[in-house]
Amino acid sequence: MDSALLWIHILAAIIGFIISGVVAGWTLKQAKPEALSPAFWRWQRVAQWITVILGAAGVALYLTGKRPTDPLHLLYGALALLAIILLAAFGPDRDPREFLQGWNVNPKWILFALNVFLWAMYGRGLTTGFFGF
């Protein structure tokens, strides 16, 4: 069971790293969030669900005694979950300006920054998980 959880955790991290990087690049390609296609939003949600699966497998591993060698690994996981909570405020049926409450900023840049941050958390989680740094 532990090895299956570990494989789920590792595969989710690798897949999430790739998808979140692609989604971040996709965001840059668009002039404004309204121009993002339904396919973009589907992939955005896939990245969010993969992060949830990754976190659930990580918590299960932690509870079964499989602790990461570097405690920062836990911080990166928590920050990734925070990023997907913030990303949930964006979507094809949501006006991000409501979430931003009058900020004078293009919501595309917030969406891009959150996706890059998620990508970076995946990357740091992978390096601390595989290499301990």
PDB file of C-alpha atoms in Angstrom:
ATOM      1  CA  MET A   1       0.000   0.000   0.000  1.00  0.00           C
ATOM      2  CA  ASP A   2       2.789   2.442   0.902  1.00  0.00           C
ATOM      3  CA  SER A   3       4.586   1.860  -2.391  1.00  0.00           C
ATOM      4  CA  ALA A   4       1.342   2.433  -4.342  1.00  0.00           C
ATOM      5  CA  LEU A   5       0.793   5.693  -2.459  1.00  0.00           C
ATOM      6  CA  LEU A   6       4.368   6.722  -3.154  1.00  0.00           C
ATOM      7  CA  TRP A   7       3.946   6.019  -6.879  1.00  0.00           C
ATOM      8  CA  ILE A   8       0.688   7.986  -6.950  1.00  0.00           C
ATOM      9  CA  HIS A   9       2.447  10.841  -5.170  1.00  0.00           C
ATOM     10  CA  ILE A  10       5.429  10.802  -7.547  1.00  0.00           C
ATOM     11  CA  LEU A  11       3.367  10.470 -10.732  1.00  0.00           C
ATOM     12  CA  ALA A  12       0.957  13.204  -9.639  1.00  0.00           C
ATOM     13  CA  ALA A  13       3.932  15.488  -8.941  1.00  0.00           C
ATOM     14  CA  ILE A  14       5.510  14.885 -12.349  1.00  0.00           C
ATOM     15  CA  ILE A  15       2.219  15.223 -14.245  1.00  0.00           C
ATOM     16  CA  GLY A  16       1.258  18.306 -12.229  1.00  0.00           C
ATOM     17  CA  PHE A  17       4.649  19.899 -12.898  1.00  0.00           C
ATOM     18  CA  ILE A  18       4.203  19.436 -16.648  1.00  0.00           C
ATOM     19  CA  ILE A  19       0.559  20.539 -16.784  1.00  0.00           C
ATOM     20  CA  SER A  20       1.009  23.591 -14.557  1.00  0.00           C
ATOM     21  CA  GLY A  21       3.951  24.727 -16.710  1.00  0.00           C
ATOM     22  CA  VAL A  22       1.903  24.337 -19.898  1.00  0.00           C
ATOM     23  CA  VAL A  23      -1.066  26.166 -18.367  1.00  0.00           C
ATOM     24  CA  ALA A  24       1.193  29.036 -17.240  1.00  0.00           C
ATOM     25  CA  GLY A  25       2.538  29.385 -20.781  1.00  0.00           C
ATOM     26  CA  TRP A  26      -0.978  29.187 -22.201  1.00  0.00           C
ATOM     27  CA  THR A  27      -2.013  32.072 -19.943  1.00  0.00           C
ATOM     28  CA  LEU A  28       0.780  34.258 -21.315  1.00  0.00           C
ATOM     29  CA  LYS A  29      -0.410  33.633 -24.855  1.00  0.00           C
ATOM     30  CA  GLN A  30      -3.751  35.352 -24.243  1.00  0.00           C
ATOM     31  CA  ALA A  31      -4.434  39.075 -24.111  1.00  0.00           C
ATOM     32  CA  LYS A  32      -7.079  38.813 -21.385  1.00  0.00           C
ATOM     33  CA  PRO A  33      -8.718  36.080 -19.291  1.00  0.00           C
ATOM     34  CA  GLU A  34     -11.986  36.366 -21.211  1.00  0.00           C
ATOM     35  CA  ALA A  35     -10.125  35.090 -24.308  1.00  0.00           C
ATOM     36  CA  LEU A  36      -9.106  31.834 -22.617  1.00  0.00           C
ATOM     37  CA  SER A  37     -10.777  28.839 -24.219  1.00  0.00           C
ATOM     38  CA  PRO A  38     -12.902  26.213 -22.459  1.00  0.00           C
ATOM     39  CA  ALA A  39     -10.035  23.771 -23.072  1.00  0.00           C
ATOM     40  CA  PHE A  40      -7.727  26.036 -21.057  1.00  0.00           C
ATOM     41  CA  TRP A  41     -10.127  26.020 -18.119  1.00  0.00           C
ATOM     42  CA  ARG A  42     -10.443  22.228 -18.290  1.00  0.00           C
ATOM     43  CA  TRP A  43      -6.650  21.883 -18.073  1.00  0.00           C
ATOM     44  CA  GLN A  44      -6.582  24.444 -15.266  1.00  0.00           C
ATOM     45  CA  ARG A  45      -9.024  22.271 -13.310  1.00  0.00           C
ATOM     46  CA  VAL A  46      -7.000  19.136 -14.126  1.00  0.00           C
ATOM     47  CA  ALA A  47      -3.939  20.809 -12.583  1.00  0.00           C
ATOM     48  CA  GLN A  48      -5.988  21.679  -9.506  1.00  0.00           C
ATOM     49  CA  TRP A  49      -7.338  18.146  -9.091  1.00  0.00           C
ATOM     50  CA  ILE A  50      -3.895  16.635  -9.572  1.00  0.00           C
ATOM     51  CA  THR A  51      -2.675  18.914  -6.789  1.00  0.00           C
ATOM     52  CA  VAL A  52      -5.469  17.654  -4.529  1.00  0.00           C
ATOM     53  CA  ILE A  53      -4.599  14.018  -5.367  1.00  0.00           C
ATOM     54  CA  LEU A  54      -0.920  14.746  -4.749  1.00  0.00           C
ATOM     55  CA  GLY A  55      -1.739  16.319  -1.393  1.00  0.00           C
ATOM     56  CA  ALA A  56      -4.032  13.468  -0.348  1.00  0.00           C
ATOM     57  CA  ALA A  57      -1.371  10.885  -1.215  1.00  0.00           C
ATOM     58  CA  GLY A  58       1.221  12.973   0.633  1.00  0.00           C
ATOM     59  CA  VAL A  59      -0.923  13.192   3.757  1.00  0.00           C
ATOM     60  CA  ALA A  60      -1.572   9.437   3.611  1.00  0.00           C
ATOM     61  CA  LEU A  61       2.168   8.779   3.287  1.00  0.00           C
ATOM     62  CA  TYR A  62       2.867  11.097   6.204  1.00  0.00           C
ATOM     63  CA  LEU A  63       0.260   9.364   8.377  1.00  0.00           C
ATOM     64  CA  THR A  64       1.742   5.946   7.574  1.00  0.00           C
ATOM     65  CA  GLY A  65       5.158   7.109   8.756  1.00  0.00           C
ATOM     66  CA  LYS A  66       6.767   7.947   5.411  1.00  0.00           C
ATOM     67  CA  ARG A  67       8.151  11.406   6.170  1.00  0.00           C
ATOM     68  CA  PRO A  68      10.043  13.537   3.642  1.00  0.00           C
ATOM     69  CA  THR A  69      13.731  13.966   4.408  1.00  0.00           C
ATOM     70  CA  ASP A  70      13.434  17.737   4.093  1.00  0.00           C
ATOM     71  CA  PRO A  71      10.610  19.345   6.104  1.00  0.00           C
ATOM     72  CA  LEU A  72      10.396  22.091   3.458  1.00  0.00           C
ATOM     73  CA  HIS A  73       8.693  19.465   1.283  1.00  0.00           C
ATOM     74  CA  LEU A  74       5.627  19.846   3.524  1.00  0.00           C
ATOM     75  CA  LEU A  75       5.704  23.635   3.123  1.00  0.00           C
ATOM     76  CA  TYR A  76       5.802  23.356  -0.672  1.00  0.00           C
ATOM     77  CA  GLY A  77       2.792  21.047  -0.560  1.00  0.00           C
ATOM     78  CA  ALA A  78       0.840  23.446   1.637  1.00  0.00           C
ATOM     79  CA  LEU A  79       1.715  26.398  -0.612  1.00  0.00           C
ATOM     80  CA  ALA A  80       0.628  24.447  -3.710  1.00  0.00           C
ATOM     81  CA  LEU A  81      -2.742  23.800  -2.063  1.00  0.00           C
ATOM     82  CA  LEU A  82      -3.023  27.504  -1.231  1.00  0.00           C
ATOM     83  CA  ALA A  83      -2.313  28.347  -4.887  1.00  0.00           C
ATOM     84  CA  ILE A  84      -5.118  26.101  -6.145  1.00  0.00           C
ATOM     85  CA  ILE A  85      -7.542  27.626  -3.661  1.00  0.00           C
ATOM     86  CA  LEU A  86      -6.697  31.061  -5.065  1.00  0.00           C
ATOM     87  CA  LEU A  87      -6.898  29.735  -8.640  1.00  0.00           C
ATOM     88  CA  ALA A  88     -10.428  28.502  -7.902  1.00  0.00           C
ATOM     89  CA  ALA A  89     -11.506  32.170  -7.878  1.00  0.00           C
ATOM     90  CA  PHE A  90     -10.825  32.232 -11.628  1.00  0.00           C
ATOM     91  CA  GLY A  91     -12.894  30.448 -14.226  1.00  0.00           C
ATOM     92  CA  PRO A  92     -14.908  30.836 -17.405  1.00  0.00           C
ATOM     93  CA  ASP A  93     -18.080  31.658 -15.472  1.00  0.00           C
ATOM     94  CA  ARG A  94     -16.434  33.928 -12.918  1.00  0.00           C
ATOM     95  CA  ASP A  95     -15.403  37.531 -13.257  1.00  0.00           C
ATOM     96  CA  PRO A  96     -11.937  37.722 -11.667  1.00  0.00           C
ATOM     97  CA  ARG A  97     -12.496  41.423 -11.035  1.00  0.00           C
ATOM     98  CA  GLU A  98     -14.967  40.440  -8.296  1.00  0.00           C
ATOM     99  CA  PHE A  99     -12.229  38.455  -6.589  1.00  0.00           C
ATOM    100  CA  LEU A 100      -9.707  41.272  -7.058  1.00  0.00           C
ATOM    101  CA  GLN A 101     -12.156  43.848  -5.644  1.00  0.00           C
ATOM    102  CA  GLY A 102     -11.102  46.868  -7.642  1.00  0.00           C
ATOM    103  CA  TRP A 103      -7.386  46.156  -8.049  1.00  0.00           C
ATOM    104  CA  ASN A 104      -6.148  47.953 -11.120  1.00  0.00           C
ATOM    105  CA  VAL A 105      -4.347  44.970 -12.612  1.00  0.00           C
ATOM    106  CA  ASN A 106      -4.975  42.708 -15.572  1.00  0.00           C
ATOM    107  CA  PRO A 107      -6.326  39.458 -14.047  1.00  0.00           C
ATOM    108  CA  LYS A 108      -4.312  37.568 -16.667  1.00  0.00           C
ATOM    109  CA  TRP A 109      -1.120  38.443 -14.778  1.00  0.00           C
ATOM    110  CA  ILE A 110      -2.534  37.181 -11.483  1.00  0.00           C
ATOM    111  CA  LEU A 111      -3.617  33.958 -13.195  1.00  0.00           C
ATOM    112  CA  PHE A 112      -0.174  33.637 -14.798  1.00  0.00           C
ATOM    113  CA  ALA A 113       1.640  34.322 -11.507  1.00  0.00           C
ATOM    114  CA  LEU A 114      -0.436  31.763  -9.605  1.00  0.00           C
ATOM    115  CA  ASN A 115       0.225  29.118 -12.266  1.00  0.00           C
ATOM    116  CA  VAL A 116       3.958  29.853 -12.295  1.00  0.00           C
ATOM    117  CA  PHE A 117       3.935  29.699  -8.504  1.00  0.00           C
ATOM    118  CA  LEU A 118       2.142  26.330  -8.626  1.00  0.00           C
ATOM    119  CA  TRP A 119       4.682  25.113 -11.202  1.00  0.00           C
ATOM    120  CA  ALA A 120       7.536  26.278  -8.943  1.00  0.00           C
ATOM    121  CA  MET A 121       6.028  24.518  -5.915  1.00  0.00           C
ATOM    122  CA  TYR A 122       5.802  21.312  -7.945  1.00  0.00           C
ATOM    123  CA  GLY A 123       9.421  21.759  -9.008  1.00  0.00           C
ATOM    124  CA  ARG A 124      10.677  22.401  -5.485  1.00  0.00           C
ATOM    125  CA  GLY A 125       8.610  19.512  -4.157  1.00  0.00           C
ATOM    126  CA  LEU A 126      10.174  17.225  -6.763  1.00  0.00           C
ATOM    127  CA  THR A 127      13.713  18.355  -5.948  1.00  0.00           C
ATOM    128  CA  THR A 128      13.260  17.992  -2.195  1.00  0.00           C
ATOM    129  CA  GLY A 129      11.495  14.660  -2.670  1.00  0.00           C
ATOM    130  CA  PHE A 130      14.039  13.149  -5.050  1.00  0.00           C
ATOM    131  CA  PHE A 131      17.264  14.842  -4.037  1.00  0.00           C
ATOM    132  CA  GLY A 132      16.661  16.212  -0.556  1.00  0.00           C
ATOM    133  CA  PHE A 133      17.472  19.832  -1.426  1.00  0.00           C
TER     134      PHE A 133
END
